[in-house]
CSV table of C-alpha atoms in Angstrom, one decimal:
chain,number,residue,atom,x,y,z
A,1,MET,CA,-15.3,-31.0,-19.6
A,2,ALA,CA,-17.7,-32.2,-16.9
A,3,SER,CA,-21.4,-31.0,-17.0
A,4,ILE,CA,-24.3,-31.2,-14.7
A,5,THR,CA,-25.0,-34.6,-16.4
A,6,THR,CA,-21.8,-36.1,-15.8
A,7,ASP,CA,-22.1,-39.0,-13.4
A,8,GLY,CA,-19.7,-39.4,-10.2
A,9,VAL,CA,-18.2,-36.7,-8.1
A,10,THR,CA,-16.5,-34.2,-9.9
A,11,GLY,CA,-15.6,-30.2,-10.1
A,12,GLY,CA,-15.9,-28.2,-13.2
A,13,ARG,CA,-19.5,-28.7,-13.8
A,14,LEU,CA,-20.4,-25.0,-14.6
A,15,THR,CA,-18.9,-22.0,-16.3
A,16,ALA,CA,-16.6,-19.5,-14.5
A,17,GLU,CA,-19.7,-17.1,-14.9
A,18,ASP,CA,-21.9,-19.5,-13.1
A,19,TYR,CA,-19.8,-20.0,-10.2
A,20,ALA,CA,-19.2,-16.5,-9.6
A,21,ARG,CA,-23.1,-15.7,-10.0
A,22,ASN,CA,-23.9,-18.7,-7.6
A,23,PHE,CA,-21.5,-17.9,-4.7
A,24,GLY,CA,-22.1,-13.9,-5.0
A,25,ASP,CA,-24.1,-12.2,-2.3
A,26,LEU,CA,-27.5,-13.8,-1.6
A,27,SER,CA,-29.0,-10.9,-0.1
A,28,PRO,CA,-27.5,-7.6,-1.9
A,29,PRO,CA,-27.3,-4.8,0.6
A,30,LEU,CA,-30.0,-1.8,0.8
A,31,THR,CA,-28.9,1.4,-1.1
A,32,ARG,CA,-29.1,4.3,0.8
A,33,HIS,CA,-32.4,5.4,-0.5
A,34,GLU,CA,-33.8,1.9,0.1
A,35,ALA,CA,-32.5,2.1,3.8
A,36,LEU,CA,-34.2,5.5,4.4
A,37,VAL,CA,-37.5,4.3,2.9
A,38,GLU,CA,-37.4,1.0,4.9
A,39,ALA,CA,-36.3,2.9,8.3
A,40,GLU,CA,-39.5,5.1,7.9
A,41,ARG,CA,-41.7,2.1,8.0
A,42,CYS,CA,-40.8,1.5,11.8
A,43,TYR,CA,-43.3,2.5,14.1
A,44,PHE,CA,-40.6,3.0,16.8
A,45,CYS,CA,-42.8,1.1,19.2
A,46,TYR,CA,-42.3,1.8,23.0
A,47,ASP,CA,-41.5,-1.6,24.6
A,48,ALA,CA,-40.7,-2.9,21.3
A,49,PRO,CA,-41.2,-6.6,20.7
A,50,CYS,CA,-38.4,-6.9,18.3
A,51,VAL,CA,-36.1,-6.0,21.1
A,52,GLN,CA,-37.4,-8.7,23.4
A,53,SER,CA,-37.2,-11.2,20.5
A,54,CYS,CA,-33.3,-10.4,20.0
A,55,PRO,CA,-30.9,-12.6,22.2
A,56,THR,CA,-28.5,-9.7,22.3
A,57,GLY,CA,-31.0,-7.2,23.2
A,58,ILE,CA,-30.0,-4.7,20.5
A,59,ASP,CA,-32.1,-1.6,20.9
A,60,VAL,CA,-33.7,-2.1,17.3
A,61,PRO,CA,-36.2,1.2,17.2
A,62,LEU,CA,-33.1,3.4,18.4
A,63,PHE,CA,-30.7,2.1,15.5
A,64,ILE,CA,-33.6,2.1,12.9
A,65,ARG,CA,-34.4,5.8,14.1
A,66,GLN,CA,-30.7,6.7,13.6
A,67,ILE,CA,-30.6,5.3,10.1
A,68,ALA,CA,-33.8,7.4,9.4
A,69,LYS,CA,-32.1,10.4,10.6
A,70,GLY,CA,-29.1,9.8,8.2
A,71,ASN,CA,-26.8,8.6,10.9
A,72,PRO,CA,-25.8,5.1,10.0
A,73,LEU,CA,-22.6,5.2,11.8
A,74,GLY,CA,-24.6,5.9,15.1
A,75,ALA,CA,-26.9,3.0,14.4
A,76,ALA,CA,-23.9,0.8,14.0
A,77,GLU,CA,-22.4,2.0,17.5
A,78,THR,CA,-26.0,1.0,18.9
A,79,ILE,CA,-26.0,-2.4,17.3
A,80,LEU,CA,-22.4,-3.3,18.1
A,81,SER,CA,-22.7,-2.1,21.6
A,82,ALA,CA,-25.0,-5.0,22.2
A,83,ASN,CA,-23.6,-7.4,19.6
A,84,ILE,CA,-20.0,-6.8,18.4
A,85,MET,CA,-20.8,-9.4,15.6
A,86,GLY,CA,-23.9,-7.4,14.3
A,87,GLY,CA,-22.7,-7.5,10.8
A,88,MET,CA,-22.5,-11.4,10.6
A,89,CYS,CA,-25.7,-11.7,12.6
A,90,ALA,CA,-27.3,-9.4,10.2
A,91,ARG,CA,-26.4,-12.0,7.5
A,92,VAL,CA,-27.2,-15.4,9.1
A,93,CYS,CA,-29.6,-14.6,11.8
A,94,PRO,CA,-33.0,-16.3,11.3
A,95,THR,CA,-34.8,-13.0,11.6
A,96,GLU,CA,-38.0,-14.4,10.4
A,97,GLN,CA,-38.0,-16.3,13.4
A,98,LEU,CA,-36.5,-13.4,15.8
A,99,CYS,CA,-36.7,-9.7,15.5
A,100,GLU,CA,-38.9,-9.7,12.3
A,101,GLU,CA,-41.5,-12.2,13.5
A,102,ALA,CA,-42.1,-10.1,16.3
A,103,CYS,CA,-42.6,-6.7,14.2
A,104,VAL,CA,-45.7,-5.1,14.8
A,105,ARG,CA,-45.8,-4.7,10.9
A,106,GLU,CA,-45.6,-8.5,10.4
A,107,HIS,CA,-48.7,-9.0,12.7
A,108,ALA,CA,-50.8,-6.3,11.0
A,109,GLU,CA,-49.7,-6.7,7.5
A,110,GLY,CA,-47.5,-9.9,7.0
A,111,LYS,CA,-44.7,-7.7,6.0
A,112,PRO,CA,-42.3,-6.7,8.9
A,113,VAL,CA,-39.7,-4.1,8.5
A,114,ARG,CA,-36.4,-5.5,7.2
A,115,ILE,CA,-34.3,-5.2,10.5
A,116,GLY,CA,-31.7,-7.7,9.2
A,117,LEU,CA,-30.9,-5.5,6.0
A,118,LEU,CA,-31.2,-2.2,8.0
A,119,GLN,CA,-28.7,-3.9,10.6
A,120,ARG,CA,-26.5,-4.9,7.7
A,121,HIS,CA,-26.7,-1.5,6.3
A,122,ALA,CA,-25.4,0.4,9.4
A,123,THR,CA,-22.8,-2.2,10.4
A,124,ASP,CA,-21.3,-2.2,6.8
A,125,ALA,CA,-21.1,1.5,6.9
A,126,MET,CA,-19.3,1.2,10.3
A,127,MET,CA,-16.7,-1.3,9.1
A,128,ALA,CA,-15.9,0.5,5.9
A,129,ALA,CA,-15.4,3.5,7.9
A,130,SER,CA,-13.4,2.1,10.3
A,131,ALA,CA,-11.0,0.2,7.9
A,132,ALA,CA,-10.8,3.5,5.9
A,133,SER,CA,-9.7,5.5,9.0
A,134,GLY,CA,-7.9,2.8,10.9
A,135,THR,CA,-10.0,3.5,14.1
A,136,HIS,CA,-12.2,1.5,16.0
A,137,PRO,CA,-15.5,2.9,17.5
A,138,PHE,CA,-14.7,1.2,21.0
A,139,GLY,CA,-12.1,2.4,23.3
A,140,ARG,CA,-10.3,0.5,26.1
A,141,ALA,CA,-10.6,1.1,29.7
A,142,PRO,CA,-7.2,1.5,31.6
A,143,ALA,CA,-5.2,-1.7,31.7
A,144,SER,CA,-6.3,-3.9,34.4
A,145,GLY,CA,-2.9,-5.8,34.8
A,146,ARG,CA,-5.2,-9.2,34.5
A,147,SER,CA,-5.2,-11.6,31.8
A,148,VAL,CA,-7.8,-13.9,30.5
A,149,ALA,CA,-7.5,-16.8,28.0
A,150,VAL,CA,-10.2,-17.5,25.5
A,151,VAL,CA,-10.3,-20.9,23.9
A,152,GLY,CA,-12.1,-20.8,20.6
A,153,ALA,CA,-12.2,-17.9,18.3
A,154,GLY,CA,-15.7,-18.4,17.1
A,155,PRO,CA,-18.6,-16.1,17.9
A,156,ALA,CA,-18.7,-16.9,21.5
A,157,GLY,CA,-15.0,-16.4,22.0
A,158,LEU,CA,-14.4,-13.4,20.0
A,159,ALA,CA,-17.5,-11.6,21.5
A,160,ALA,CA,-16.0,-12.5,25.2
A,161,ALA,CA,-12.7,-11.5,23.8
A,162,HIS,CA,-13.8,-8.2,22.7
A,163,ARG,CA,-15.7,-7.1,25.6
A,164,LEU,CA,-13.0,-8.1,27.9
A,165,ALA,CA,-10.5,-6.2,25.9
A,166,THR,CA,-12.8,-3.0,26.4
A,167,LEU,CA,-12.7,-3.3,30.0
A,168,GLY,CA,-9.1,-3.4,30.1
A,169,HIS,CA,-8.1,-7.0,30.4
A,170,ALA,CA,-5.1,-8.7,28.1
A,171,VAL,CA,-6.8,-11.4,26.3
A,172,THR,CA,-5.2,-14.4,24.5
A,173,VAL,CA,-7.4,-16.2,22.0
A,174,TYR,CA,-6.5,-19.8,21.4
A,175,ASP,CA,-8.0,-21.6,18.2
A,176,ALA,CA,-7.1,-25.1,16.8
A,177,ARG,CA,-7.7,-24.1,13.1
A,178,PRO,CA,-5.3,-21.7,11.1
A,179,LYS,CA,-7.9,-18.8,10.9
A,180,GLY,CA,-10.2,-17.2,13.4
A,181,GLY,CA,-13.9,-17.3,13.1
A,182,GLY,CA,-15.1,-20.6,13.8
A,183,LEU,CA,-18.3,-21.5,12.4
A,184,ASN,CA,-18.6,-17.9,10.6
A,185,GLU,CA,-15.4,-18.8,8.7
A,186,TYR,CA,-15.6,-22.5,8.3
A,187,GLY,CA,-19.4,-23.7,8.7
A,188,ILE,CA,-22.0,-21.5,6.9
A,189,ALA,CA,-22.9,-21.2,3.2
A,190,ALA,CA,-20.5,-19.1,1.1
A,191,TYR,CA,-23.1,-17.0,-0.2
A,192,LYS,CA,-24.2,-15.8,3.1
A,193,ALA,CA,-20.7,-14.1,3.9
A,194,ALA,CA,-19.3,-13.4,0.5
A,195,GLY,CA,-16.5,-11.3,0.0
A,196,GLY,CA,-14.4,-12.6,2.7
A,197,PHE,CA,-16.8,-10.8,5.4
A,198,ALA,CA,-16.0,-13.3,8.3
A,199,GLN,CA,-12.2,-12.3,7.9
A,200,ALA,CA,-13.1,-8.6,7.6
A,201,GLU,CA,-15.2,-8.8,10.9
A,202,LEU,CA,-12.3,-10.7,12.8
A,203,ASP,CA,-10.1,-8.0,11.9
A,204,PHE,CA,-12.6,-5.5,12.8
A,205,ILE,CA,-13.0,-6.8,16.3
A,206,LEU,CA,-9.3,-7.5,17.0
A,207,GLY,CA,-8.8,-3.9,16.0
A,208,VAL,CA,-9.9,-2.7,19.4
A,209,GLY,CA,-6.6,-3.8,20.7
A,210,GLY,CA,-5.4,-5.9,23.7
A,211,ILE,CA,-6.3,-9.3,22.0
A,212,ARG,CA,-3.7,-11.5,20.8
A,213,LEU,CA,-4.9,-14.5,18.4
A,214,GLU,CA,-3.0,-17.7,18.6
A,215,PRO,CA,-4.1,-19.8,15.8
A,216,GLY,CA,-3.1,-23.6,15.3
A,217,VAL,CA,-3.0,-24.1,19.2
A,218,ARG,CA,-5.3,-27.2,20.1
A,219,LEU,CA,-6.5,-27.5,23.8
A,220,GLY,CA,-5.5,-30.8,25.0
A,221,ALA,CA,-2.6,-31.2,22.5
A,222,ASP,CA,-0.7,-28.0,22.5
A,223,VAL,CA,-2.1,-26.2,25.7
A,224,THR,CA,-4.0,-27.7,28.7
A,225,LEU,CA,-6.7,-26.5,31.0
A,226,ASP,CA,-4.6,-26.6,34.0
A,227,GLY,CA,-1.7,-24.7,32.2
A,228,LEU,CA,-4.1,-21.8,31.0
A,229,ARG,CA,-5.5,-21.7,34.6
A,230,ALA,CA,-2.2,-21.3,36.0
A,231,GLU,CA,-1.0,-18.9,33.3
A,232,HIS,CA,-4.0,-16.5,33.1
A,233,ASP,CA,-6.5,-15.0,35.8
A,234,ALA,CA,-9.5,-16.5,34.3
A,235,VAL,CA,-10.3,-18.9,31.2
A,236,PHE,CA,-13.3,-18.8,28.8
A,237,LEU,CA,-14.2,-22.0,26.7
A,238,GLY,CA,-15.8,-21.2,23.4
A,239,LEU,CA,-15.3,-24.6,22.0
A,240,GLY,CA,-18.1,-25.2,19.7
A,241,LEU,CA,-18.9,-28.9,18.9
A,242,GLY,CA,-16.0,-30.9,17.4
A,243,GLY,CA,-17.5,-34.0,16.7
A,244,ALA,CA,-20.3,-35.2,14.2
A,245,ASN,CA,-22.8,-37.6,15.1
A,246,ALA,CA,-22.6,-40.9,13.6
A,247,LEU,CA,-24.9,-42.9,11.0
A,248,ALA,CA,-24.6,-46.6,11.1
A,249,GLY,CA,-22.9,-48.0,7.9
A,250,ALA,CA,-21.8,-44.4,6.8
A,251,ASP,CA,-17.8,-44.9,7.6
A,252,ALA,CA,-17.5,-48.0,5.3
A,253,GLN,CA,-18.9,-46.0,2.3
A,254,SER,CA,-16.8,-44.0,-0.2
A,255,ASN,CA,-18.5,-40.5,-1.0
A,256,VAL,CA,-20.6,-40.5,2.0
A,257,VAL,CA,-19.2,-37.6,4.1
A,258,ASP,CA,-20.1,-35.1,6.8
A,259,ALA,CA,-21.9,-31.9,5.5
A,260,LEU,CA,-19.9,-29.5,7.7
A,261,GLY,CA,-16.6,-30.8,6.2
A,262,PHE,CA,-18.2,-30.2,2.8
A,263,ILE,CA,-19.0,-26.7,3.5
A,264,GLU,CA,-15.8,-26.0,5.1
A,265,GLY,CA,-14.0,-27.2,2.0
A,266,LEU,CA,-16.1,-25.0,-0.1
A,267,ARG,CA,-15.5,-22.1,1.9
A,268,GLN,CA,-11.9,-22.3,1.8
A,269,ALA,CA,-11.5,-23.1,-1.7
A,270,ALA,CA,-10.0,-20.3,-3.8
A,271,ASP,CA,-11.6,-21.6,-7.0
A,272,LYS,CA,-15.2,-23.0,-6.4
A,273,ALA,CA,-14.8,-24.9,-10.0
A,274,ALA,CA,-12.3,-27.2,-8.0
A,275,VAL,CA,-14.7,-28.4,-5.6
A,276,PRO,CA,-16.2,-31.9,-6.4
A,277,VAL,CA,-19.7,-32.4,-6.1
A,278,GLY,CA,-21.9,-35.3,-7.4
A,279,ARG,CA,-24.5,-35.4,-10.1
A,280,ARG,CA,-27.1,-36.8,-7.5
A,281,VAL,CA,-26.8,-35.5,-3.9
A,282,VAL,CA,-28.5,-36.9,-0.9
A,283,VAL,CA,-28.4,-34.8,2.2
A,284,ILE,CA,-29.7,-36.6,5.4
A,285,GLY,CA,-30.9,-34.0,8.0
A,286,GLY,CA,-33.1,-31.3,8.7
A,287,GLY,CA,-31.3,-28.2,10.0
A,288,MET,CA,-29.7,-25.2,8.5
A,289,THR,CA,-26.6,-27.1,7.5
A,290,ALA,CA,-28.6,-29.6,5.7
A,291,VAL,CA,-30.1,-26.8,3.5
A,292,ASP,CA,-26.8,-25.0,3.2
A,293,ALA,CA,-25.0,-28.2,2.0
A,294,ALA,CA,-28.0,-28.8,-0.4
A,295,VAL,CA,-28.1,-25.3,-1.8
A,296,GLN,CA,-24.6,-25.1,-2.3
A,297,SER,CA,-24.5,-28.6,-4.1
A,298,ARG,CA,-27.0,-27.4,-6.5
A,299,ARG,CA,-24.9,-24.3,-7.1
A,300,LEU,CA,-21.9,-26.4,-7.6
A,301,GLY,CA,-23.7,-27.9,-10.5
A,302,ALA,CA,-25.3,-30.9,-9.2
A,303,GLU,CA,-28.3,-31.9,-11.3
A,304,GLU,CA,-30.4,-33.6,-8.5
A,305,VAL,CA,-30.4,-32.7,-4.9
A,306,THR,CA,-32.5,-34.1,-2.2
A,307,ILE,CA,-32.9,-33.4,1.5
A,308,ALA,CA,-34.3,-36.5,3.4
A,309,TYR,CA,-35.4,-36.0,6.8
A,310,ARG,CA,-36.7,-38.5,9.3
A,311,ARG,CA,-39.7,-36.5,10.8
A,312,GLY,CA,-42.1,-34.0,9.3
A,313,VAL,CA,-41.4,-30.8,7.4
A,314,ALA,CA,-42.6,-28.8,10.3
A,315,ASP,CA,-40.1,-30.5,12.7
A,316,MET,CA,-37.1,-29.3,10.8
A,317,LYS,CA,-34.7,-26.9,12.5
A,318,ALA,CA,-34.3,-25.2,9.1
A,319,SER,CA,-36.7,-22.2,9.3
A,320,GLY,CA,-39.4,-21.6,6.8
A,321,TRP,CA,-37.3,-19.2,4.9
A,322,GLU,CA,-34.5,-21.7,4.5
A,323,ARG,CA,-36.6,-24.2,3.4
A,324,ASP,CA,-38.3,-21.8,0.6
A,325,LEU,CA,-34.8,-21.0,-0.6
A,326,ALA,CA,-33.9,-24.8,-1.0
A,327,LYS,CA,-37.1,-25.3,-3.0
A,328,THR,CA,-36.3,-22.2,-5.1
A,329,GLU,CA,-33.0,-23.5,-5.9
A,330,GLY,CA,-34.5,-27.0,-7.0
A,331,VAL,CA,-33.7,-28.9,-4.0
A,332,VAL,CA,-36.4,-31.6,-3.1
A,333,ILE,CA,-37.5,-31.9,0.7
A,334,ARG,CA,-38.6,-35.5,1.5
A,335,PRO,CA,-39.7,-36.0,4.8
A,336,TRP,CA,-40.4,-39.2,7.0
A,337,MET,CA,-37.4,-40.8,5.5
A,338,ASN,CA,-35.6,-42.7,8.4
A,339,PRO,CA,-32.1,-43.7,7.2
A,340,ALA,CA,-31.7,-47.3,6.6
A,341,GLY,CA,-28.3,-48.0,5.0
A,342,PHE,CA,-26.6,-47.5,1.5
A,343,GLU,CA,-26.1,-49.2,-1.5
A,344,ALA,CA,-22.7,-49.4,-3.4
A,345,ARG,CA,-21.4,-49.9,-6.8
A,346,ASP,CA,-17.6,-50.2,-7.9
A,347,GLY,CA,-16.6,-49.3,-4.4
A,348,ARG,CA,-18.8,-46.1,-4.2
A,349,VAL,CA,-22.0,-45.3,-2.8
A,350,SER,CA,-24.8,-45.5,-5.4
A,351,ALA,CA,-27.9,-44.9,-3.2
A,352,ALA,CA,-29.2,-44.1,0.0
A,353,LEU,CA,-31.7,-46.3,1.7
A,354,PHE,CA,-34.6,-45.2,3.8
A,355,ASP,CA,-37.7,-46.5,5.4
A,356,HIS,CA,-40.6,-44.1,4.3
A,357,ARG,CA,-43.7,-43.9,6.3
A,358,GLY,CA,-45.9,-42.2,3.8
A,359,PRO,CA,-46.9,-38.4,3.4
A,360,ASP,CA,-48.1,-38.2,7.0
A,361,GLY,CA,-45.5,-40.5,8.6
A,362,LEU,CA,-48.1,-42.8,9.9
A,363,GLY,CA,-48.2,-45.6,7.3
A,364,GLU,CA,-46.2,-48.9,7.3
A,365,PRO,CA,-42.5,-48.3,6.4
A,366,GLU,CA,-41.5,-48.9,2.8
A,367,ARG,CA,-38.1,-49.2,1.9
A,368,VAL,CA,-36.9,-46.6,-0.6
A,369,ALA,CA,-33.7,-46.2,-2.4
A,370,LEU,CA,-32.6,-42.7,-3.5
A,371,PRO,CA,-30.0,-42.7,-6.3
A,372,ALA,CA,-26.7,-40.9,-5.3
A,373,ASP,CA,-23.1,-40.5,-6.0
A,374,LEU,CA,-22.7,-38.1,-2.9
A,375,VAL,CA,-24.4,-38.4,0.4
A,376,LEU,CA,-23.8,-35.6,2.9
A,377,LEU,CA,-24.6,-36.0,6.6
A,378,ALA,CA,-26.2,-33.2,8.3
A,379,ILE,CA,-27.4,-34.9,11.3
A,380,GLY,CA,-26.0,-32.9,14.2
A,381,GLN,CA,-23.0,-32.6,16.0
A,382,THR,CA,-21.6,-33.5,19.3
A,383,TYR,CA,-19.1,-32.3,22.0
A,384,ALA,CA,-15.8,-34.0,21.3
A,385,GLY,CA,-12.3,-33.5,21.6
A,386,ALA,CA,-12.1,-31.2,24.8
A,387,PRO,CA,-12.3,-31.3,28.6
A,388,GLY,CA,-14.7,-34.0,29.3
A,389,PRO,CA,-17.0,-34.9,32.4
A,390,GLU,CA,-13.8,-35.9,34.5
A,391,VAL,CA,-13.0,-32.1,34.5
A,392,LEU,CA,-16.2,-30.3,33.9
A,393,ALA,CA,-19.9,-31.1,34.9
A,394,PHE,CA,-22.0,-31.9,32.0
A,395,ASP,CA,-25.9,-31.8,31.1
A,396,GLY,CA,-26.8,-33.7,28.0
A,397,GLY,CA,-23.6,-34.0,26.6
A,398,ARG,CA,-22.7,-30.3,27.1
A,399,ILE,CA,-20.8,-28.2,29.6
A,400,ARG,CA,-23.2,-27.2,32.6
A,401,VAL,CA,-23.0,-23.4,33.2
A,402,ASP,CA,-25.0,-21.0,35.5
A,403,ALA,CA,-26.5,-17.8,34.5
A,404,GLU,CA,-23.5,-16.0,34.3
A,405,ARG,CA,-21.9,-18.9,32.1
A,406,ARG,CA,-19.8,-20.0,34.9
A,407,THR,CA,-18.6,-23.8,34.7
A,408,THR,CA,-18.2,-26.0,38.0
A,409,LEU,CA,-14.3,-25.7,37.7
A,410,PRO,CA,-13.4,-22.5,39.6
A,411,GLY,CA,-11.9,-19.6,37.3
A,412,VAL,CA,-13.4,-21.1,34.2
A,413,TRP,CA,-16.4,-19.9,32.0
A,414,ALA,CA,-18.1,-21.2,28.9
A,415,GLY,CA,-20.6,-20.3,26.3
A,416,GLY,CA,-21.8,-21.1,22.6
A,417,ASP,CA,-22.6,-24.3,21.3
A,418,CYS,CA,-20.5,-26.4,23.7
A,419,VAL,CA,-22.7,-25.6,26.7
A,420,ALA,CA,-26.2,-27.1,27.8
A,421,GLY,CA,-29.1,-25.2,26.8
A,422,GLY,CA,-27.8,-23.3,23.8
A,423,SER,CA,-29.8,-22.7,20.8
A,424,ASP,CA,-27.0,-23.1,18.3
A,425,LEU,CA,-27.4,-19.7,17.0
A,426,THR,CA,-24.5,-17.2,16.2
A,427,VAL,CA,-26.3,-14.5,18.0
A,428,SER,CA,-27.0,-16.6,21.2
A,429,ALA,CA,-23.2,-17.5,21.1
A,430,VAL,CA,-22.4,-13.8,21.1
A,431,GLU,CA,-24.6,-13.3,24.1
A,432,ASP,CA,-22.9,-16.0,25.9
A,433,GLY,CA,-19.7,-14.5,25.4
A,434,LYS,CA,-20.7,-11.1,26.4
A,435,ARG,CA,-22.4,-12.3,29.6
A,436,ALA,CA,-19.5,-14.3,30.7
A,437,ALA,CA,-17.0,-11.5,29.8
A,438,LEU,CA,-18.8,-9.1,32.3
A,439,ALA,CA,-18.9,-12.0,34.8
A,440,ILE,CA,-15.3,-12.5,34.4
A,441,ASP,CA,-14.7,-8.9,34.7
A,442,ALA,CA,-16.8,-8.5,37.9
A,443,HIS,CA,-14.8,-11.6,39.3
A,444,LEU,CA,-11.5,-10.2,38.7
A,445,ARG,CA,-12.7,-6.9,40.2
A,446,HIS,CA,-14.3,-8.6,43.1
A,447,VAL,CA,-17.7,-7.1,42.5
A,448,THR,CA,-21.2,-8.3,41.9
A,449,PRO,CA,-21.8,-9.4,38.3
A,450,GLY,CA,-24.4,-7.3,36.4
A,451,LEU,CA,-25.1,-6.6,32.7
A,452,LYS,CA,-27.2,-3.4,33.1
A,453,GLY,CA,-25.1,-0.4,32.3
A,454,ALA,CA,-22.1,-2.4,31.3
A,455,ALA,CA,-21.0,-1.1,27.8
């Protein structure tokens, strides 16, 4: 049997109890009493800064007051009216950089109201009630007789599909993968969405009716953009980013792999013990994916895990909370490490090479070799495998859209990670989908687009 000190890349390093504990819920839900106590900490500010900091504009003071009054289902309706993926966002949003950073109690006491956990408390209650009763909190407007194609069943696509369905349109969602959910299903750490939550949320969203999910259908291979435009009255592209940035020399190395692929394999594994991991793992990158890959490597039983980042710690896209989580899990973060190649032994990677410029990044470069039997690349994604600049206008390698998420191609809207100017957050993708849906609805009804008052 393998252990944490076994060299090479292998599974089965831990006991069954270890795996169950390591991939359980990272942030357990509040009890009813805890939620009531936490809700009473809110000052219910007028013109609350937490609302301004939420990309989807959730009325945070209102839903917290509803929880305080013992009405979690009402609170959930408040949340989900603005953000239909409020359950997942409660789990994965960097709240310490958004609503909780803006909280008045954070500024006064350094201890914000735990808005994310309260949001989870309410939305979990709604999803449980909806599943038990077979009902959905949102109804559908009378059928419009119009149809919309949504390409991509990730956060942007599902948010658009749900809003369009409530407005009475028939929606078909196409996705290349066998399951819907996109990044929520395949690309985030397992302990952030434990218990099959991504699938449960997908089922909840589809429960509104009027949405047909077509998995295993790839744009450009099984359907074309021209074909969708001809078949439907409008098209929304929530394509995400299909490609990974390249690192010189990586393709020639065995056991140098894309971190998102590693995370996907882990998320879809029925048995975590079957997922192989190295004894010594080096993760190259500085974002949330790097932290997710590093922490999960530790939780799979890797003895040594290092995040190597080419700039300073303050420049990392991973939040302070994420960085602290990594350190708590025993991950070493080494800044100012510029990738410089690999060493191999017996046909497999044995070390990752870097040029290190000292603790402040200002010194003369020194070649450093970090021993590794598995290297995970978390150096960003790129738009790939979808309609290109010959069809749509691009900015910075991503699709150009206007404020209503309209592309330069008539009848086509886009949102989420695939569009220029996005922040690569689930909550921002949801807002894109919502905005695009309202604009599409206005287009189909030949009225002026407008968000205010549209539910």
